[in-house]
Coordinates of C-alpha atoms in Angstrom, one line a residue:
Chain A
M1 CA 0.0 0.0 0.0
S2 CA 1.4 3.4 -0.9
S3 CA 1.5 6.2 1.7
I4 CA 2.2 9.1 -0.7
E5 CA 1.2 9.0 -4.4
I6 CA 2.7 11.7 -6.6
K7 CA 1.3 12.0 -10.1
N8 CA 2.6 14.2 -12.9
V9 CA 3.6 17.0 -10.5
S10 CA 5.1 20.1 -12.2
K11 CA 6.4 23.2 -10.5
S12 CA 8.3 26.2 -12.0
Y13 CA 9.6 29.4 -10.6
G14 CA 9.4 32.0 -13.3
G15 CA 11.3 30.4 -16.2
V16 CA 12.9 27.7 -14.1
H17 CA 11.3 24.3 -14.4
A18 CA 12.1 22.9 -10.9
N19 CA 9.9 19.8 -11.3
T20 CA 8.5 18.5 -14.6
N21 CA 5.9 15.7 -14.6
I22 CA 7.2 13.9 -11.6
S23 CA 5.4 10.7 -10.6
M24 CA 6.4 8.4 -7.7
S25 CA 4.9 6.2 -5.1
I26 CA 6.2 6.0 -1.5
P27 CA 5.2 2.6 0.0
S28 CA 3.9 2.6 3.5
G29 CA 6.2 1.3 6.2
K30 CA 9.3 1.3 4.0
I31 CA 12.2 3.6 3.5
T32 CA 12.4 5.4 0.2
G33 CA 15.3 7.5 -1.0
L34 CA 15.4 10.5 -3.3
I35 CA 18.8 11.5 -4.8
G36 CA 20.0 13.8 -7.5
P37 CA 22.7 16.4 -8.2
N38 CA 22.5 19.8 -6.7
G39 CA 19.6 21.8 -8.1
S40 CA 17.8 18.8 -9.5
G41 CA 14.6 19.7 -7.7
K42 CA 14.6 17.4 -4.7
T43 CA 13.8 20.0 -2.1
T44 CA 11.2 21.6 -4.4
L45 CA 9.4 18.3 -4.6
F46 CA 9.5 18.0 -0.8
N47 CA 8.1 21.5 -0.4
S48 CA 5.3 20.7 -2.8
V49 CA 4.4 17.5 -0.9
V50 CA 4.2 19.2 2.5
G51 CA 2.2 22.1 1.2
Y52 CA 4.9 24.8 1.5
H53 CA 3.9 26.1 -2.0
P54 CA 1.2 25.3 -4.5
I55 CA 2.0 23.1 -7.4
D56 CA 1.3 24.1 -11.0
S57 CA -0.3 20.8 -12.0
G58 CA -0.6 17.2 -11.0
S59 CA -1.8 15.5 -7.9
I60 CA -0.4 14.5 -4.5
Q61 CA -2.3 12.0 -2.4
F62 CA -1.6 11.0 1.2
K63 CA -3.3 7.8 2.3
G64 CA -5.7 8.2 -0.7
K65 CA -6.6 11.8 0.2
E66 CA -5.7 14.7 -2.1
I67 CA -3.4 17.1 -0.2
S68 CA -2.1 19.3 -2.9
K69 CA -4.5 22.1 -1.9
L70 CA -3.9 21.9 1.8
R71 CA -1.7 24.2 3.9
V72 CA 1.4 23.2 5.8
Q73 CA -0.2 22.9 9.2
E74 CA -3.1 20.9 7.9
I75 CA -0.8 18.4 6.2
A76 CA 1.4 18.2 9.3
R77 CA -1.7 17.4 11.4
L78 CA -2.5 14.5 9.1
G79 CA 0.7 12.9 10.3
M80 CA 3.2 13.9 7.7
L81 CA 6.2 15.7 9.0
R82 CA 9.3 17.1 7.4
T83 CA 12.7 18.1 8.7
F84 CA 14.6 21.0 7.1
Q85 CA 17.9 21.0 5.2
Q86 CA 19.0 24.0 7.3
T87 CA 18.1 22.5 10.7
R88 CA 15.2 24.3 12.4
I89 CA 14.6 24.0 16.1
Y90 CA 13.2 26.4 18.7
S91 CA 16.6 28.0 19.5
K92 CA 15.8 29.9 22.7
M93 CA 14.2 27.0 24.6
D94 CA 15.9 24.1 26.2
C95 CA 15.8 20.6 24.6
V96 CA 13.0 19.2 26.8
R97 CA 10.7 22.1 25.9
N98 CA 11.6 21.7 22.2
M99 CA 10.4 18.1 22.6
L100 CA 7.3 18.9 24.7
I101 CA 5.8 21.4 22.2
S102 CA 6.4 18.9 19.4
I103 CA 3.5 16.6 20.7
P104 CA 0.9 15.8 18.1
H105 CA -1.4 18.7 17.4
R106 CA -3.9 16.5 15.4
T107 CA -6.6 16.4 17.9
M108 CA -5.7 19.4 20.1
Q109 CA -8.8 21.0 21.6
W110 CA -9.0 24.4 23.1
H111 CA -9.1 23.2 26.7
E112 CA -6.2 20.9 26.1
M113 CA -4.0 23.8 25.0
L114 CA -4.5 25.3 28.4
K115 CA -3.3 22.3 30.3
P116 CA 0.2 21.8 31.7
F117 CA 2.4 19.0 30.3
T118 CA 2.0 15.7 32.1
P119 CA 4.9 13.8 33.7
E120 CA 4.2 11.0 31.1
L121 CA 5.0 13.5 28.3
T122 CA 8.2 14.6 30.0
E123 CA 9.2 11.0 30.4
K124 CA 8.5 10.3 26.7
A125 CA 10.6 13.4 25.7
E126 CA 13.5 12.2 27.9
H127 CA 13.3 8.7 26.4
L128 CA 13.5 10.1 22.9
L129 CA 16.3 12.4 23.8
E130 CA 18.2 9.4 25.2
F131 CA 17.4 7.6 21.9
V132 CA 19.3 10.3 19.9
G133 CA 22.0 10.7 22.6
L134 CA 21.1 14.1 23.9
Y135 CA 19.8 13.1 27.4
Q136 CA 22.7 14.8 29.2
K137 CA 22.2 18.1 27.4
R138 CA 18.4 18.1 27.8
H139 CA 18.4 21.2 30.0
L140 CA 20.6 23.3 27.8
I141 CA 19.3 26.0 25.4
S142 CA 19.0 24.2 22.1
G143 CA 20.5 27.1 20.1
D144 CA 23.8 26.6 22.0
L145 CA 24.2 23.0 20.8
S146 CA 26.4 22.1 17.9
F147 CA 24.9 21.8 14.4
G148 CA 25.0 18.0 14.5
Q149 CA 23.3 17.9 17.9
Q150 CA 20.6 20.3 16.7
K151 CA 20.0 17.9 13.8
L152 CA 19.6 15.0 16.2
L153 CA 17.2 17.2 18.3
E154 CA 15.2 18.0 15.2
F155 CA 14.9 14.3 14.5
A156 CA 13.8 13.5 18.1
M157 CA 11.2 16.3 17.9
A158 CA 9.8 14.7 14.7
L159 CA 9.6 11.4 16.5
M160 CA 7.8 13.1 19.5
N161 CA 5.0 14.0 17.1
D162 CA 4.2 10.4 16.3
P163 CA 4.1 10.9 12.6
E164 CA 3.0 8.2 10.1
I165 CA 5.6 9.4 7.6
L166 CA 8.7 11.5 8.0
L167 CA 10.3 13.4 5.1
L168 CA 14.0 14.0 5.9
D169 CA 15.9 16.6 3.9
E170 CA 19.6 15.5 4.1
P171 CA 19.6 14.1 7.6
T172 CA 23.4 13.5 7.6
A173 CA 24.6 16.8 6.0
G174 CA 26.9 18.6 8.4
I175 CA 27.1 15.6 10.8
N176 CA 30.5 14.4 12.0
P177 CA 31.3 11.2 9.9
T178 CA 31.8 9.1 13.0
L179 CA 28.3 9.9 14.1
I180 CA 26.7 9.1 10.7
N181 CA 26.7 5.3 11.4
G182 CA 24.8 6.0 14.7
L183 CA 22.3 8.1 12.8
I184 CA 21.7 5.5 10.1
D185 CA 21.1 3.0 12.9
R186 CA 18.6 5.3 14.5
L187 CA 16.8 6.0 11.3
L188 CA 16.5 2.3 10.6
R189 CA 15.2 1.8 14.2
A190 CA 12.6 4.6 13.8
N191 CA 11.4 2.7 10.8
S192 CA 11.4 -0.8 12.2
E193 CA 10.5 -0.1 15.9
F194 CA 8.2 2.9 15.6
G195 CA 6.8 1.9 12.2
I196 CA 7.4 5.3 10.7
T197 CA 7.6 5.5 6.9
L198 CA 10.6 7.4 5.8
F199 CA 11.2 9.4 2.7
V200 CA 14.8 10.6 2.6
I201 CA 16.7 13.1 0.5
E202 CA 20.4 12.3 0.8
H203 CA 23.6 13.3 -0.9
N204 CA 25.8 10.7 0.8
M205 CA 25.6 7.6 -1.4
R206 CA 26.8 5.3 1.3
V207 CA 24.1 6.5 3.6
I208 CA 21.2 6.2 1.1
M209 CA 22.4 2.8 -0.1
N210 CA 22.4 1.5 3.4
L211 CA 19.0 2.9 4.2
A212 CA 16.6 2.8 1.3
E213 CA 15.1 -0.2 -0.4
S214 CA 13.8 1.8 -3.3
I215 CA 15.5 4.9 -4.7
Y216 CA 14.3 7.6 -7.1
C217 CA 16.8 9.8 -8.9
L218 CA 16.0 13.3 -10.2
A219 CA 18.1 15.3 -12.6
H220 CA 17.2 18.7 -14.1
G221 CA 13.8 18.6 -12.5
E222 CA 12.9 15.3 -14.3
M223 CA 12.7 11.7 -13.1
L224 CA 15.8 10.0 -14.3
A225 CA 15.7 6.6 -12.7
H226 CA 14.0 4.4 -10.2
G227 CA 15.0 1.1 -8.7
T228 CA 16.6 -0.8 -5.8
S229 CA 19.9 0.5 -4.4
D230 CA 21.8 -2.0 -6.5
E231 CA 20.0 -1.0 -9.7
I232 CA 20.6 2.7 -9.1
Q233 CA 24.3 2.2 -8.2
N234 CA 24.9 0.5 -11.5
D235 CA 22.7 2.8 -13.6
K236 CA 24.8 4.5 -16.2
R237 CA 22.4 7.5 -16.4
V238 CA 22.7 8.1 -12.7
I239 CA 26.4 7.9 -12.7
D240 CA 26.6 10.3 -15.7
A241 CA 24.2 12.8 -13.9
Y242 CA 26.4 12.8 -10.8
L243 CA 29.6 13.2 -12.8
G244 CA 28.2 16.0 -14.9
A245 CA 28.1 14.2 -18.2
H246 CA 24.4 14.9 -18.6
Chain B
M1 CA 8.8 28.6 51.6
K2 CA 10.1 29.2 48.1
K3 CA 11.8 32.5 47.3
E4 CA 9.3 33.3 44.6
T5 CA 6.3 32.7 46.9
M6 CA 7.9 35.0 49.5
L7 CA 8.5 37.7 46.9
Q8 CA 4.9 37.5 45.7
L9 CA 3.7 37.7 49.2
G10 CA 5.9 40.6 50.0
I11 CA 4.6 42.6 47.0
L12 CA 1.0 41.7 48.0
I13 CA 1.5 42.9 51.6
F14 CA 3.2 46.1 50.4
G15 CA 0.4 46.6 47.9
V16 CA -2.3 46.3 50.5
I17 CA -0.8 48.5 53.2
A18 CA 1.0 51.1 51.0
P19 CA -1.9 53.6 50.9
M20 CA -2.1 53.5 54.7
L21 CA 1.7 53.9 55.1
I22 CA 2.3 56.6 52.5
P23 CA -1.1 57.9 51.5
S24 CA 0.5 60.8 49.6
L25 CA 2.0 58.4 47.1
S26 CA -1.1 56.3 46.5
F27 CA -1.8 57.8 43.1
Q28 CA 1.8 57.2 42.0
I29 CA 1.8 53.7 43.2
S30 CA -1.4 52.9 41.5
I31 CA 0.3 54.2 38.3
L32 CA 3.1 51.7 39.0
W33 CA 0.6 48.8 39.1
L34 CA -0.7 49.9 35.7
M35 CA 2.9 50.1 34.4
I36 CA 3.5 46.6 35.5
L37 CA 0.3 45.5 33.8
F38 CA 1.4 47.3 30.6
A39 CA 4.8 45.6 30.6
L40 CA 3.3 42.1 31.4
T41 CA 0.7 42.4 28.6
W42 CA 3.2 43.7 26.1
D43 CA 5.6 40.9 27.0
M44 CA 3.0 38.3 26.2
M45 CA 3.2 39.4 22.6
G46 CA 6.7 40.8 22.2
G47 CA 8.7 38.8 24.6
Q48 CA 7.0 35.4 24.7
M49 CA 5.6 35.2 21.2
G50 CA 8.0 37.4 19.3
Y51 CA 5.4 39.8 17.9
N52 CA 6.6 43.2 18.8
S53 CA 3.5 45.2 18.9
L54 CA 3.9 49.0 19.0
G55 CA 0.2 49.5 19.1
N56 CA -1.0 47.7 22.2
I57 CA -1.8 51.1 23.6
A58 CA -4.8 51.1 21.3
F59 CA -6.6 48.7 23.7
F60 CA -5.9 51.0 26.6
G61 CA -7.6 53.8 24.7
F62 CA -10.5 51.6 23.4
G63 CA -11.0 50.3 26.9
M64 CA -11.1 53.8 28.3
Y65 CA -13.7 55.0 25.7
I66 CA -15.9 51.9 26.0
C67 CA -16.0 52.2 29.8
A68 CA -16.8 55.9 29.6
G69 CA -19.4 55.3 27.0
V70 CA -21.2 52.7 29.2
Q71 CA -20.9 54.8 32.4
V72 CA -22.5 57.8 30.7
G73 CA -24.7 56.0 28.1
L74 CA -26.5 54.0 30.7
Y75 CA -28.2 57.2 32.1
Y76 CA -27.8 60.0 29.5
D77 CA -27.8 60.4 25.7
L78 CA -24.1 60.2 24.9
A79 CA -24.2 62.6 21.9
E80 CA -26.0 65.2 23.9
Y81 CA -23.8 64.7 27.0
T82 CA -20.6 65.2 25.0
S83 CA -21.9 68.1 22.9
P84 CA -20.2 71.4 23.6
F85 CA -23.6 73.1 23.7
T86 CA -25.0 70.5 26.1
T87 CA -27.8 71.5 28.5
I88 CA -27.4 68.4 30.5
N89 CA -26.3 69.0 34.1
A90 CA -25.2 65.5 34.6
T91 CA -25.3 64.0 38.1
F92 CA -24.9 60.4 39.1
T93 CA -26.2 58.8 42.3
P94 CA -23.8 56.4 44.0
D95 CA -25.9 53.5 42.7
Q96 CA -25.7 54.7 39.2
Y97 CA -22.0 55.5 39.5
Y98 CA -21.0 52.0 40.8
T99 CA -23.3 50.1 38.4
G100 CA -21.9 52.1 35.5
L101 CA -18.3 51.6 36.6
F102 CA -18.8 47.9 37.1
L103 CA -20.5 47.3 33.8
G104 CA -18.1 49.7 32.1
I105 CA -15.0 47.8 33.1
I106 CA -16.5 44.5 32.0
A107 CA -17.6 46.0 28.6
A108 CA -14.1 47.5 28.2
A109 CA -12.4 44.1 28.7
V110 CA -14.8 42.2 26.5
G111 CA -14.9 44.9 23.8
C112 CA -11.1 44.9 23.6
V113 CA -11.1 41.1 23.1
F114 CA -13.4 41.5 20.1
I115 CA -11.4 44.4 18.7
A116 CA -8.2 42.3 19.0
L117 CA -9.8 39.3 17.3
I118 CA -10.9 41.5 14.4
L119 CA -7.5 43.3 14.1
S120 CA -5.9 39.8 14.1
T121 CA -7.5 38.8 10.9
F122 CA -5.4 41.2 8.9
L123 CA -2.4 42.2 11.1
F124 CA -1.1 38.7 11.6
G125 CA -0.4 38.5 7.9
L126 CA 2.5 40.8 8.8
R127 CA 5.7 39.6 10.5
G128 CA 8.7 41.2 12.1
P129 CA 9.1 44.9 11.7
Y130 CA 6.1 45.1 9.5
F131 CA 3.9 43.9 12.3
A132 CA 5.4 46.5 14.6
I133 CA 4.7 49.3 12.1
G134 CA 1.2 47.9 11.3
T135 CA 0.2 47.9 14.9
L136 CA 1.6 51.4 15.4
G137 CA -0.5 52.6 12.5
V138 CA -3.6 51.1 14.1
A139 CA -2.9 52.9 17.4
L140 CA -2.3 56.3 15.7
A141 CA -5.3 55.9 13.4
A142 CA -7.5 54.9 16.3
G143 CA -6.6 58.1 18.1
E144 CA -7.3 60.2 15.0
L145 CA -10.5 58.5 14.2
I146 CA -11.9 58.9 17.7
G147 CA -10.7 62.5 17.7
A148 CA -13.0 63.0 14.7
W149 CA -16.1 61.3 16.0
E150 CA -18.6 63.8 17.3
Y151 CA -20.9 61.3 19.0
I152 CA -18.2 60.6 21.6
G153 CA -17.0 64.1 22.0
A154 CA -14.4 64.1 19.2
G155 CA -11.2 66.1 20.2
S156 CA -12.8 67.7 23.2
G157 CA -13.3 64.3 24.9
I158 CA -15.7 63.1 27.6
S159 CA -16.0 64.1 31.3
I160 CA -16.1 60.9 33.3
P161 CA -18.9 60.7 36.0
V162 CA -17.7 62.2 39.2
H163 CA -17.1 59.8 42.1
P164 CA -19.8 60.4 44.7
G165 CA -17.6 60.1 47.8
E166 CA -14.8 62.2 49.3
A167 CA -11.7 62.9 47.3
G168 CA -9.5 60.5 49.3
E169 CA -12.0 57.7 48.9
K170 CA -11.8 57.8 45.1
T171 CA -8.0 57.6 45.1
Q172 CA -8.2 54.6 47.5
L173 CA -10.9 52.9 45.4
F174 CA -8.9 53.1 42.2
Y175 CA -5.7 52.3 44.0
Y176 CA -7.1 48.9 45.0
L177 CA -8.7 48.3 41.6
T178 CA -5.4 48.9 39.8
L179 CA -3.6 46.6 42.4
F180 CA -6.3 44.0 41.8
A181 CA -6.0 44.3 38.0
M182 CA -2.2 44.0 38.1
I183 CA -2.3 40.9 40.4
G184 CA -4.9 39.4 38.1
T185 CA -2.7 40.0 35.1
F186 CA 0.3 38.6 36.8
L187 CA -1.4 35.4 38.0
F188 CA -3.0 34.9 34.6
V189 CA 0.3 35.1 32.6
K190 CA 2.1 33.1 35.3
W191 CA -0.4 30.3 34.8
L192 CA -0.5 30.7 31.0
Y193 CA 3.3 30.3 30.7
G194 CA 3.1 27.0 32.6
T195 CA 0.7 25.5 30.0
R196 CA 1.1 24.1 26.5
W197 CA -0.2 27.4 25.3
G198 CA 2.9 29.2 26.8
L199 CA 5.3 26.8 25.1
A200 CA 3.4 27.2 21.8
M201 CA 3.9 31.0 22.0
N202 CA 7.6 30.5 22.6
A203 CA 7.7 28.1 19.6
I204 CA 6.1 30.8 17.4
R205 CA 8.7 33.3 18.6
D206 CA 11.7 31.0 17.9
D207 CA 10.7 29.8 14.5
E208 CA 7.1 30.3 13.2
E209 CA 7.8 28.3 10.1
K210 CA 9.0 25.3 12.0
A211 CA 5.9 25.6 14.3
E212 CA 3.7 25.5 11.2
A213 CA 5.6 22.5 9.9
M214 CA 5.0 20.7 13.2
G215 CA 1.3 21.3 12.9
I216 CA 0.9 23.9 15.7
H217 CA -2.3 26.0 15.3
T218 CA -0.2 29.2 15.0
Y219 CA -3.0 31.6 14.0
R220 CA -5.2 30.4 16.9
Y221 CA -2.4 31.0 19.4
K222 CA -1.5 34.4 18.0
S223 CA -4.9 35.9 17.8
M224 CA -6.1 34.6 21.2
T225 CA -2.9 35.7 22.9
W226 CA -3.4 39.2 21.6
A227 CA -7.0 39.0 22.8
F228 CA -5.8 38.0 26.3
S229 CA -3.5 41.0 26.4
A230 CA -6.2 43.3 25.1
F231 CA -8.5 42.0 27.9
F232 CA -6.2 43.3 30.6
L233 CA -5.3 46.5 28.7
G234 CA -8.9 47.3 28.3
I235 CA -9.4 47.1 32.0
S236 CA -6.4 49.3 32.6
G237 CA -7.7 51.9 30.2
A238 CA -11.1 51.9 31.9
L239 CA -9.5 52.4 35.3
F240 CA -7.1 55.1 34.2
G241 CA -9.8 57.1 32.5
N242 CA -11.7 57.2 35.7
M243 CA -8.6 58.1 37.7
T244 CA -8.0 61.2 35.5
G245 CA -11.7 62.1 35.4
F246 CA -11.5 63.6 31.9
I247 CA -10.6 61.7 28.7
E248 CA -9.6 62.9 25.2
P249 CA -8.1 60.9 22.4
L250 CA -4.5 62.1 21.9
E251 CA -2.9 62.7 25.3
V252 CA -5.0 60.5 27.6
A253 CA -6.5 57.6 25.7
F254 CA -3.9 56.9 23.0
P255 CA -0.6 58.2 24.3
T256 CA 1.5 56.3 21.8
V257 CA 4.8 58.1 22.4
T258 CA 4.6 57.9 26.2
F259 CA 2.7 54.9 27.6
G260 CA 2.8 53.1 24.2
I261 CA 6.6 53.2 24.1
F262 CA 7.1 52.8 27.9
M263 CA 5.5 49.4 27.8
V264 CA 8.1 48.2 25.3
A265 CA 11.0 49.9 27.1
M266 CA 10.0 48.5 30.5
A267 CA 9.8 44.9 29.2
L268 CA 13.1 45.3 27.5
L269 CA 14.7 46.7 30.6
G270 CA 13.6 43.9 32.9
G271 CA 14.2 41.2 30.3
K272 CA 11.7 40.2 27.7
G273 CA 10.4 36.7 27.5
T274 CA 10.5 36.2 31.3
L275 CA 7.8 36.3 33.9
W276 CA 9.6 38.6 36.4
G277 CA 11.4 40.8 33.8
P278 CA 8.5 43.1 33.0
V279 CA 7.6 43.4 36.7
L280 CA 11.2 44.4 37.6
G281 CA 11.6 46.6 34.5
A282 CA 8.4 48.5 35.1
T283 CA 9.2 49.1 38.7
L284 CA 12.7 50.4 37.9
F285 CA 11.5 52.5 35.0
H286 CA 8.7 54.0 37.0
V287 CA 11.0 54.9 39.9
V288 CA 13.6 56.4 37.7
K289 CA 10.9 58.4 35.8
E290 CA 9.4 59.7 39.0
V291 CA 12.7 60.6 40.6
T292 CA 14.0 62.5 37.6
W293 CA 10.6 64.3 37.2
T294 CA 11.1 65.5 40.7
Y295 CA 14.8 66.2 40.9
L296 CA 16.0 66.7 37.3
L297 CA 13.1 68.6 35.9
G298 CA 13.9 69.8 32.4
W299 CA 16.3 66.9 31.9
Q300 CA 13.8 64.1 32.7
W301 CA 13.4 62.9 29.1
V302 CA 17.2 62.9 28.6
A303 CA 17.6 60.7 31.7
L304 CA 14.9 58.4 30.5
G305 CA 16.3 58.3 27.0
L306 CA 19.7 57.5 28.4
L307 CA 18.3 54.6 30.4
I308 CA 16.7 53.2 27.2
V309 CA 19.9 53.6 25.2
L310 CA 22.1 52.0 27.9
N311 CA 19.6 49.1 28.0
V312 CA 19.5 48.4 24.2
V313 CA 23.2 48.9 23.6
F314 CA 24.7 47.1 26.6
F315 CA 22.0 44.9 28.1
Q316 CA 19.9 43.8 25.2
E317 CA 18.7 40.8 27.1
G318 CA 17.5 42.9 30.0
I319 CA 18.2 42.4 33.7
M320 CA 16.7 38.9 33.9
G321 CA 18.3 37.8 30.7
W322 CA 21.7 39.1 32.0
M323 CA 21.2 37.1 35.2
A324 CA 20.3 34.0 33.3
R325 CA 23.6 34.3 31.4
K326 CA 25.7 34.9 34.5
W327 CA 24.2 32.2 36.7
P328 CA 22.7 29.6 34.2
E329 CA 22.4 26.9 36.9
R330 CA 20.0 29.0 38.9
F331 CA 17.7 29.1 35.9
G332 CA 18.0 25.3 35.5
L333 CA 20.3 25.4 32.5
S334 CA 22.9 22.7 33.2
V335 CA 24.4 19.6 31.8
D336 CA 23.2 16.4 33.6
S337 CA 25.9 14.2 35.0
H338 CA 23.9 11.2 34.0
M339 CA 24.2 9.8 30.5
S340 CA 20.8 8.2 30.4
R341 CA 17.5 8.0 32.1
S342 CA 18.3 4.8 34.0
K343 CA 20.7 6.9 36.1
Q344 CA 23.1 4.0 36.7
S345 CA 26.6 4.5 37.9
E346 CA 27.8 5.9 34.6
E347 CA 29.1 9.4 34.9
A348 CA 29.8 11.9 32.3
S349 CA 33.3 11.8 31.1

């Protein structure tokens, strides 16, 4: 069963065709990768899916429901979350508070907004911070953490929201190479233990080959190739696109 | 007993007995309570939610006019009462006075909530400095529009019904009403900052786009938070109008360049985005202002300006922010020595 179904999506900025007739299907419960050279339209596609900007044509469905006309918050409340390429956290609050406010807002009623946070939520926040290795620093102001740690915090915040699907925009960019293996492991566990569908943009080939079962490759805003990691690795068009022969 | 509880109790006791100890200063101290209320309500928007409103003073003015309108309008025809050629020799019995005042204050608070919700629909399309200028425009326009509205006295204003008792009684009555309004505001924001709502406001301040991406109902929080602050500002306007006895649009009801700027300066001085910062800032600011008005007359605005300049150049984070940076542990900002929740023998290396 597919979680996200993208059909013939096009998006251009002025004269630049960022996405042309893109179609893809993200299977539920799996990890799907999206690769492509710089400027190939990966982040534009992400932004279209999460409702950040309207698309020019085509259709995007989430669990069978058309979402291409919905706004960012409405899509997030359906259970589809994204993380940002330039990490975004609430930089003046400590880590625990960053986590607490990331609880699901799907069913939030007025009177619930005026309630304090329960000890159970704090416990859940601490568990997840431990999961990403930030437990010790949980009472520090998040803006003072290193870039890599902020990235881990953003990932933990996304998990706190209990999403059905998580769109990760370059989760390992800027992270210390020795920490990357740990992050890959955590992404795999988020998928297998928490049952979260992952859709990942990644530049690091080693990372994406280890993570994703199915990989899409974009180039110049168009779909270049689709296949398993082995197929993609040996696809001449993909290699050409990355080496600039295209 | 916790230090904070003792501090609150100390302020409460001082507040209650002050008019008996130093009756000559009652009026000045009741202005201090209003100043604290201003700083607290401004900080809800500017400090906690990151929306620097320069027009919050508009609710002070609206509250003042709504209250006056109810106090007079209940018993006389408002247009005739405010007309320069009026033949009404208005008198109010104690019963009429207190009924009018009570209903007037309630109407001011509720009216300002509605005005805030209406203004929200177009002003929250603006962000950053544009929001600040947009709200400033609303406050200035409100003063001008009311100044042109004959029905409520236009530029010549409205005389507020005269308090039926002795002169000292009126000062005392409004002293305790302002104290009560300030305490109510303080307890409300203190409670609000401890809820999910408070954290959502902080999230909007730190990164509104992220908050949207996480599914937070940003518009709901923004508009209602503004409505909360308008509620208390409306009450403060209603009280201040009665304390001065005569209201007119530019100097009394919409003093954008004095009270309107003071509320920002006080919150910045004490430390915006904190609970006690606005209280501390307002107190310090008011004391400096009153002392310079008494002893440095002629130079009072220079002294006040200097205080603001020193604040924004050297202590941008305000007194509370500076303290949090100097003693982070006292504000709970510390590294835990335990590596994990299970708190076993492992220690941080």
